[in-house]
PDB file of N, CA, C and O in Angstrom, chain B, residues numbered from 101:
ATOM      1  N   HIS B 101      66.779 -12.294-155.521  1.00  0.00           N
ATOM      2  CA  HIS B 101      68.050 -12.120-154.809  1.00  0.00           C
ATOM      3  C   HIS B 101      68.071 -12.974-153.543  1.00  0.00           C
ATOM      4  O   HIS B 101      69.132 -13.390-153.078  1.00  0.00           O
ATOM      5  N   GLY B 102      66.907 -13.222-153.004  1.00  0.00           N
ATOM      6  CA  GLY B 102      66.832 -14.031-151.786  1.00  0.00           C
ATOM      7  C   GLY B 102      67.357 -15.437-152.040  1.00  0.00           C
ATOM      8  O   GLY B 102      68.058 -16.012-151.208  1.00  0.00           O
ATOM      9  N   ALA B 103      67.006 -15.984-153.212  1.00  0.00           N
ATOM     10  CA  ALA B 103      67.455 -17.342-153.539  1.00  0.00           C
ATOM     11  C   ALA B 103      68.968 -17.361-153.702  1.00  0.00           C
ATOM     12  O   ALA B 103      69.636 -18.291-153.250  1.00  0.00           O
ATOM     13  N   ARG B 104      69.503 -16.337-154.347  1.00  0.00           N
ATOM     14  CA  ARG B 104      70.952 -16.287-154.553  1.00  0.00           C
ATOM     15  C   ARG B 104      71.676 -16.235-153.219  1.00  0.00           C
ATOM     16  O   ARG B 104      72.715 -16.872-153.041  1.00  0.00           O
ATOM     17  N   THR B 105      71.127 -15.477-152.287  1.00  0.00           N
ATOM     18  CA  THR B 105      71.748 -15.375-150.962  1.00  0.00           C
ATOM     19  C   THR B 105      71.696 -16.722-150.259  1.00  0.00           C
ATOM     20  O   THR B 105      72.649 -17.116-149.586  1.00  0.00           O
ATOM     21  N   LEU B 106      70.585 -17.422-150.416  1.00  0.00           N
ATOM     22  CA  LEU B 106      70.435 -18.728-149.777  1.00  0.00           C
ATOM     23  C   LEU B 106      71.474 -19.699-150.324  1.00  0.00           C
ATOM     24  O   LEU B 106      72.165 -20.372-149.560  1.00  0.00           O
ATOM     25  N   PHE B 107      71.580 -19.768-151.655  1.00  0.00           N
ATOM     26  CA  PHE B 107      72.567 -20.665-152.266  1.00  0.00           C
ATOM     27  C   PHE B 107      73.967 -20.299-151.806  1.00  0.00           C
ATOM     28  O   PHE B 107      74.795 -21.167-151.532  1.00  0.00           O
ATOM     29  N   ARG B 108      74.217 -19.001-151.726  1.00  0.00           N
ATOM     30  CA  ARG B 108      75.538 -18.529-151.307  1.00  0.00           C
ATOM     31  C   ARG B 108      75.862 -19.034-149.908  1.00  0.00           C
ATOM     32  O   ARG B 108      76.947 -19.564-149.669  1.00  0.00           O
ATOM     33  N   ASP B 109      74.931 -18.872-148.998  1.00  0.00           N
ATOM     34  CA  ASP B 109      75.169 -19.289-147.612  1.00  0.00           C
ATOM     35  C   ASP B 109      75.381 -20.797-147.534  1.00  0.00           C
ATOM     36  O   ASP B 109      76.272 -21.267-146.827  1.00  0.00           O
ATOM     37  N   VAL B 110      74.566 -21.550-148.257  1.00  0.00           N
ATOM     38  CA  VAL B 110      74.656 -23.014-148.204  1.00  0.00           C
ATOM     39  C   VAL B 110      75.977 -23.500-148.785  1.00  0.00           C
ATOM     40  O   VAL B 110      76.698 -24.266-148.146  1.00  0.00           O
ATOM     41  N   PHE B 111      76.293 -23.053-150.003  1.00  0.00           N
ATOM     42  CA  PHE B 111      77.495 -23.558-150.663  1.00  0.00           C
ATOM     43  C   PHE B 111      78.769 -22.967-150.073  1.00  0.00           C
ATOM     44  O   PHE B 111      79.815 -23.615-150.067  1.00  0.00           O
ATOM     45  N   ALA B 112      78.678 -21.743-149.579  1.00  0.00           N
ATOM     46  CA  ALA B 112      79.857 -21.131-148.962  1.00  0.00           C
ATOM     47  C   ALA B 112      80.254 -21.927-147.725  1.00  0.00           C
ATOM     48  O   ALA B 112      81.433 -22.004-147.381  1.00  0.00           O
ATOM     49  N   GLY B 113      79.260 -22.521-147.053  1.00  0.00           N
ATOM     50  CA  GLY B 113      79.542 -23.319-145.867  1.00  0.00           C
ATOM     51  C   GLY B 113      80.211 -24.633-146.248  1.00  0.00           C
ATOM     52  O   GLY B 113      80.909 -25.238-145.434  1.00  0.00           O
ATOM     53  N   ILE B 114      79.996 -25.076-147.495  1.00  0.00           N
ATOM     54  CA  ILE B 114      80.593 -26.338-147.954  1.00  0.00           C
ATOM     55  C   ILE B 114      81.997 -26.073-148.497  1.00  0.00           C
ATOM     56  O   ILE B 114      82.970 -26.699-148.074  1.00  0.00           O
ATOM     57  N   ASP B 115      82.083 -25.140-149.434  1.00  0.00           N
ATOM     58  CA  ASP B 115      83.373 -24.840-150.057  1.00  0.00           C
ATOM     59  C   ASP B 115      83.339 -23.425-150.625  1.00  0.00           C
ATOM     60  O   ASP B 115      82.555 -23.142-151.530  1.00  0.00           O
ATOM     61  N   PRO B 116      84.177 -22.537-150.105  1.00  0.00           N
ATOM     62  CA  PRO B 116      84.202 -21.135-150.566  1.00  0.00           C
ATOM     63  C   PRO B 116      84.375 -21.022-152.072  1.00  0.00           C
ATOM     64  O   PRO B 116      83.844 -20.097-152.686  1.00  0.00           O
ATOM     65  N   ASP B 117      85.110 -21.949-152.675  1.00  0.00           N
ATOM     66  CA  ASP B 117      85.339 -21.889-154.121  1.00  0.00           C
ATOM     67  C   ASP B 117      84.038 -22.142-154.876  1.00  0.00           C
ATOM     68  O   ASP B 117      83.806 -21.569-155.941  1.00  0.00           O
ATOM     69  N   LEU B 118      83.196 -23.001-154.317  1.00  0.00           N
ATOM     70  CA  LEU B 118      81.921 -23.309-154.970  1.00  0.00           C
ATOM     71  C   LEU B 118      81.023 -22.084-154.980  1.00  0.00           C
ATOM     72  O   LEU B 118      80.168 -21.949-155.856  1.00  0.00           O
ATOM     73  N   ASP B 119      81.204 -21.198-154.027  1.00  0.00           N
ATOM     74  CA  ASP B 119      80.365 -20.011-153.926  1.00  0.00           C
ATOM     75  C   ASP B 119      80.345 -19.242-155.244  1.00  0.00           C
ATOM     76  O   ASP B 119      79.277 -18.908-155.756  1.00  0.00           O
ATOM     77  N   ALA B 120      81.521 -18.964-155.789  1.00  0.00           N
ATOM     78  CA  ALA B 120      81.606 -18.197-157.027  1.00  0.00           C
ATOM     79  C   ALA B 120      81.034 -19.001-158.190  1.00  0.00           C
ATOM     80  O   ALA B 120      80.334 -18.452-159.041  1.00  0.00           O
ATOM     81  N   GLN B 121      81.329 -20.294-158.229  1.00  0.00           N
ATOM     82  CA  GLN B 121      80.860 -21.134-159.331  1.00  0.00           C
ATOM     83  C   GLN B 121      79.340 -21.222-159.337  1.00  0.00           C
ATOM     84  O   GLN B 121      78.707 -21.099-160.386  1.00  0.00           O
ATOM     85  N   VAL B 122      78.759 -21.434-158.160  1.00  0.00           N
ATOM     86  CA  VAL B 122      77.304 -21.559-158.055  1.00  0.00           C
ATOM     87  C   VAL B 122      76.623 -20.248-158.423  1.00  0.00           C
ATOM     88  O   VAL B 122      75.641 -20.237-159.165  1.00  0.00           O
ATOM     89  N   GLU B 123      77.141 -19.159-157.909  1.00  0.00           N
ATOM     90  CA  GLU B 123      76.536 -17.853-158.195  1.00  0.00           C
ATOM     91  C   GLU B 123      76.598 -17.576-159.692  1.00  0.00           C
ATOM     92  O   GLU B 123      75.625 -17.095-160.272  1.00  0.00           O
ATOM     93  N   PHE B 124      77.734 -17.876-160.324  1.00  0.00           N
ATOM     94  CA  PHE B 124      77.899 -17.648-161.756  1.00  0.00           C
ATOM     95  C   PHE B 124      76.948 -18.539-162.546  1.00  0.00           C
ATOM     96  O   PHE B 124      76.290 -18.086-163.482  1.00  0.00           O
ATOM     97  N   GLY B 125      76.884 -19.820-162.156  1.00  0.00           N
ATOM     98  CA  GLY B 125      76.016 -20.765-162.861  1.00  0.00           C
ATOM     99  C   GLY B 125      74.546 -20.410-162.689  1.00  0.00           C
ATOM    100  O   GLY B 125      73.782 -20.428-163.653  1.00  0.00           O
ATOM    101  N   ALA B 126      74.154 -20.088-161.467  1.00  0.00           N
ATOM    102  CA  ALA B 126      72.757 -19.757-161.195  1.00  0.00           C
ATOM    103  C   ALA B 126      72.369 -18.493-161.944  1.00  0.00           C
ATOM    104  O   ALA B 126      71.245 -18.382-162.435  1.00  0.00           O
ATOM    105  N   PHE B 127      73.278 -17.551-162.036  1.00  0.00           N
ATOM    106  CA  PHE B 127      72.980 -16.285-162.700  1.00  0.00           C
ATOM    107  C   PHE B 127      72.738 -16.523-164.187  1.00  0.00           C
ATOM    108  O   PHE B 127      71.845 -15.913-164.775  1.00  0.00           O
ATOM    109  N   GLN B 128      73.531 -17.410-164.802  1.00  0.00           N
ATOM    110  CA  GLN B 128      73.359 -17.711-166.224  1.00  0.00           C
ATOM    111  C   GLN B 128      72.060 -18.474-166.462  1.00  0.00           C
ATOM    112  O   GLN B 128      71.373 -18.239-167.457  1.00  0.00           O
ATOM    113  N   LYS B 129      71.725 -19.378-165.560  1.00  0.00           N
ATOM    114  CA  LYS B 129      70.519 -20.190-165.726  1.00  0.00           C
ATOM    115  C   LYS B 129      69.260 -19.330-165.703  1.00  0.00           C
ATOM    116  O   LYS B 129      68.201 -19.762-166.160  1.00  0.00           O
ATOM    117  N   LEU B 130      69.374 -18.118-165.173  1.00  0.00           N
ATOM    118  CA  LEU B 130      68.210 -17.235-165.100  1.00  0.00           C
ATOM    119  C   LEU B 130      67.718 -16.875-166.496  1.00  0.00           C
ATOM    120  O   LEU B 130      66.571 -16.456-166.651  1.00  0.00           O
ATOM    121  N   GLY B 131      68.554 -17.029-167.508  1.00  0.00           N
ATOM    122  CA  GLY B 131      68.105 -16.722-168.872  1.00  0.00           C
ATOM    123  C   GLY B 131      69.195 -16.075-169.699  1.00  0.00           C
ATOM    124  O   GLY B 131      68.942 -15.097-170.402  1.00  0.00           O
ATOM    125  N   ASP B 132      70.406 -16.609-169.622  1.00  0.00           N
ATOM    126  CA  ASP B 132      71.503 -16.051-170.416  1.00  0.00           C
ATOM    127  C   ASP B 132      71.690 -16.906-171.666  1.00  0.00           C
ATOM    128  O   ASP B 132      71.971 -18.100-171.553  1.00  0.00           O
ATOM    129  N   PRO B 133      71.542 -16.324-172.849  1.00  0.00           N
ATOM    130  CA  PRO B 133      71.643 -17.097-174.104  1.00  0.00           C
ATOM    131  C   PRO B 133      72.981 -17.813-174.232  1.00  0.00           C
ATOM    132  O   PRO B 133      73.046 -18.878-174.847  1.00  0.00           O
ATOM    133  N   THR B 134      74.039 -17.262-173.672  1.00  0.00           N
ATOM    134  CA  THR B 134      75.361 -17.877-173.807  1.00  0.00           C
ATOM    135  C   THR B 134      75.431 -19.174-173.014  1.00  0.00           C
ATOM    136  O   THR B 134      76.267 -20.033-173.299  1.00  0.00           O
ATOM    137  N   THR B 135      74.564 -19.322-172.025  1.00  0.00           N
ATOM    138  CA  THR B 135      74.576 -20.540-171.206  1.00  0.00           C
ATOM    139  C   THR B 135      74.228 -21.743-172.065  1.00  0.00           C
ATOM    140  O   THR B 135      74.855 -22.797-171.949  1.00  0.00           O
ATOM    141  N   LYS B 136      73.230 -21.590-172.927  1.00  0.00           N
ATOM    142  CA  LYS B 136      72.809 -22.704-173.776  1.00  0.00           C
ATOM    143  C   LYS B 136      73.935 -23.098-174.724  1.00  0.00           C
ATOM    144  O   LYS B 136      74.132 -24.280-175.005  1.00  0.00           O
ATOM    145  N   ARG B 137      74.665 -22.114-175.211  1.00  0.00           N
ATOM    146  CA  ARG B 137      75.767 -22.416-176.135  1.00  0.00           C
ATOM    147  C   ARG B 137      76.870 -23.183-175.414  1.00  0.00           C
ATOM    148  O   ARG B 137      77.421 -24.142-175.954  1.00  0.00           O
ATOM    149  N   GLN B 138      77.191 -22.758-174.193  1.00  0.00           N
ATOM    150  CA  GLN B 138      78.259 -23.411-173.431  1.00  0.00           C
ATOM    151  C   GLN B 138      77.838 -24.819-173.021  1.00  0.00           C
ATOM    152  O   GLN B 138      78.646 -25.748-173.061  1.00  0.00           O
ATOM    153  N   ALA B 139      76.569 -24.978-172.625  1.00  0.00           N
ATOM    154  CA  ALA B 139      76.086 -26.282-172.183  1.00  0.00           C
ATOM    155  C   ALA B 139      76.059 -27.249-173.360  1.00  0.00           C
ATOM    156  O   ALA B 139      76.311 -28.443-173.201  1.00  0.00           O
ATOM    157  N   ALA B 140      75.749 -26.720-174.547  1.00  0.00           N
ATOM    158  CA  ALA B 140      75.652 -27.573-175.729  1.00  0.00           C
ATOM    159  C   ALA B 140      77.021 -27.713-176.365  1.00  0.00           C
ATOM    160  O   ALA B 140      77.164 -28.394-177.380  1.00  0.00           O
TER     161      ALA B 140
END
C-alpha cells in the first residue's frame, strides 16, 4: 500500500486524472488475469 500511496502523490501532483488511471493500472499489474487479456 505504501507504493500505491507514493504513486498517487507523485501522479496526483502532475495530473489528477492520471491518479485514477495509475492506481487502476498498478492494481491490475499486481496480478490480475484480465490485465494480460486487455494488454494482448
